Amino acid sequence: MSTLVDSDLNVEAQSTQAQLMARRAVAGATVGTALEWFDFALYGVVAATIFPKLFFPSLDPTASLLASLASFWAGLAARPLGAVICGMLGDRWGRRKLMLITVSVMGISSFLMGLLPTYAQVGIIAPTLLVTLRIIQGFALGGESTGAQLMAVEHASAERRGWYSGLLGICSPLSQILANFSLFALAGLLSPDAFESWGWRVPFLASFVLVLLGIYIRRKVSETPAFEALKKDGQRARVSNPLGIVFKYHWRTALRLTLFFCGPAALFYLIVVFSLSYLTKQLGVPKQTGFMLLMVANVCAIVGALAGGYLSDRIGRKRALLLGSFCTLVCCLIYFPILGQNSLALTMAMMGAFLGFTQFQSGIQPVWFAESFPTEARYTGSALSYSGANLLTGGPMPIVAVALLGAFQGSPWAIVAVCGSLNLLSFLMIAISPETKGTPLDRSSTH
């Protein structure tokens, strides 16, 4: 009888410890990733507003904006390489080690951005250094995003994976809020000259302190149960070739997930990067108002991410994603006509709905991707799909939108056609995909 009681107590203690570690994992992943995305989001905002003048002043206004947005895309272009290298190391060495490395690299590169000289001070060296740091930042984030997702999802219980996935989905909008609020406050407190001279540097420099906090939290999280189980299985995690496994056995899955996320990635960057430029330059909206509109939209995005993750635990990943994709298609068709009404209330509601339904899908993405690959190739496969979509459509979208707007004399309908087509492609990929809800995460089959 005593043995049975001791056994029950031991099981209960293990369950409690697992729940505690799961909460730590999602807290570390959410907070750490949000802080890292803050740096990335901050760059996206200033690339659309400040950097064209400070780092690319020798070009005409449109070319200057395109060059600045191209530097934004350079960071996204570096993400697949970071995804491949960090993914392979994460599948061999573990998720926790890579998360500590990537957050450190992000913090250092962002801090150095805040110290950069401008074009007026050192000429062509300024944009060269800017793009170099941007590429380093993107490389680190390529491995960081998926690593954080897997840390949280692999620690979660099967019935709450979607909810934890939704919590991860708030990282990007939360960082957008922090970035826009920082610039909104600084733009309001400082004169235009002071803001362009040194005010924009403050958030970059301050973010390093926040990254240190992220490192501290992540050190408290243990390695995931799925990876620990794989290490016990003949140490396969250290001798496998995760990239080869993905290309040999799971290339169709990786391609399908990449094409799916092309839609949400393009729409996300259309809203949070291009829209600010469109509002301020095309519609004459003040910069402070533009920052405020993006903050409100990102609050809606947080709600959307949580709703998506929660609903996917109830009705399945596939049904929830189909619902979100349909809603973003509707928003895509009416987005620019609503913005053209020049109504603050309508613009706020439209941006909130569009970004909210886009992030609804992003809240499901971590768990859907994780459940689609075996443990020994999960980091690599998920990172390739996620970063590949951002490379193909996320980063280029602001550049494509600016170019199309200029080519069609300010008409946004060509942008709508491109984004609508990507949304339809995404919807199709969801429709032909299997349901993954409840799939065991500790499997290691490569077939």
Short mmCIF file of N, CA and C in Angstrom, two decimals, residues 4 62 134 147 235 244 294 309 330-331 417:
data_model
loop_
_atom_site.label_atom_id
_atom_site.label_comp_id
_atom_site.label_asym_id
_atom_site.label_seq_id
_atom_site.Cartn_x
_atom_site.Cartn_y
_atom_site.Cartn_z
N LEU A 4 2.33 1.92 -3.39
CA LEU A 4 1.37 2.53 -4.31
C LEU A 4 1.22 4.02 -4.04
N THR A 62 11.46 58.21 -53.92
CA THR A 62 10.95 56.85 -54.12
C THR A 62 12.08 55.83 -54.08
N ARG A 134 22.07 44.31 -40.29
CA ARG A 134 20.72 43.82 -40.57
C ARG A 134 20.76 42.33 -40.96
N GLY A 147 13.12 28.02 -32.82
CA GLY A 147 13.61 27.44 -31.57
C GLY A 147 12.70 27.77 -30.40
N GLN A 235 21.27 8.16 -28.96
CA GLN A 235 21.95 9.43 -29.28
C GLN A 235 21.73 9.87 -30.73
N GLY A 244 19.08 16.58 -44.43
CA GLY A 244 18.89 15.48 -45.36
C GLY A 244 17.57 14.77 -45.14
N LEU A 294 -1.00 51.80 -35.89
CA LEU A 294 -0.33 50.50 -35.86
C LEU A 294 -0.35 49.88 -34.47
N GLY A 309 -5.01 30.26 -31.60
CA GLY A 309 -4.45 29.13 -30.87
C GLY A 309 -5.50 28.39 -30.06
N VAL A 330 -11.18 38.51 -47.40
CA VAL A 330 -12.20 39.57 -47.42
C VAL A 330 -11.58 40.91 -47.05
N CYS A 331 -10.75 40.91 -46.01
CA CYS A 331 -10.10 42.16 -45.57
C CYS A 331 -9.20 42.71 -46.67
N ALA A 417 -4.31 42.73 -55.96
CA ALA A 417 -4.28 41.53 -56.81
C ALA A 417 -3.17 40.57 -56.37
#
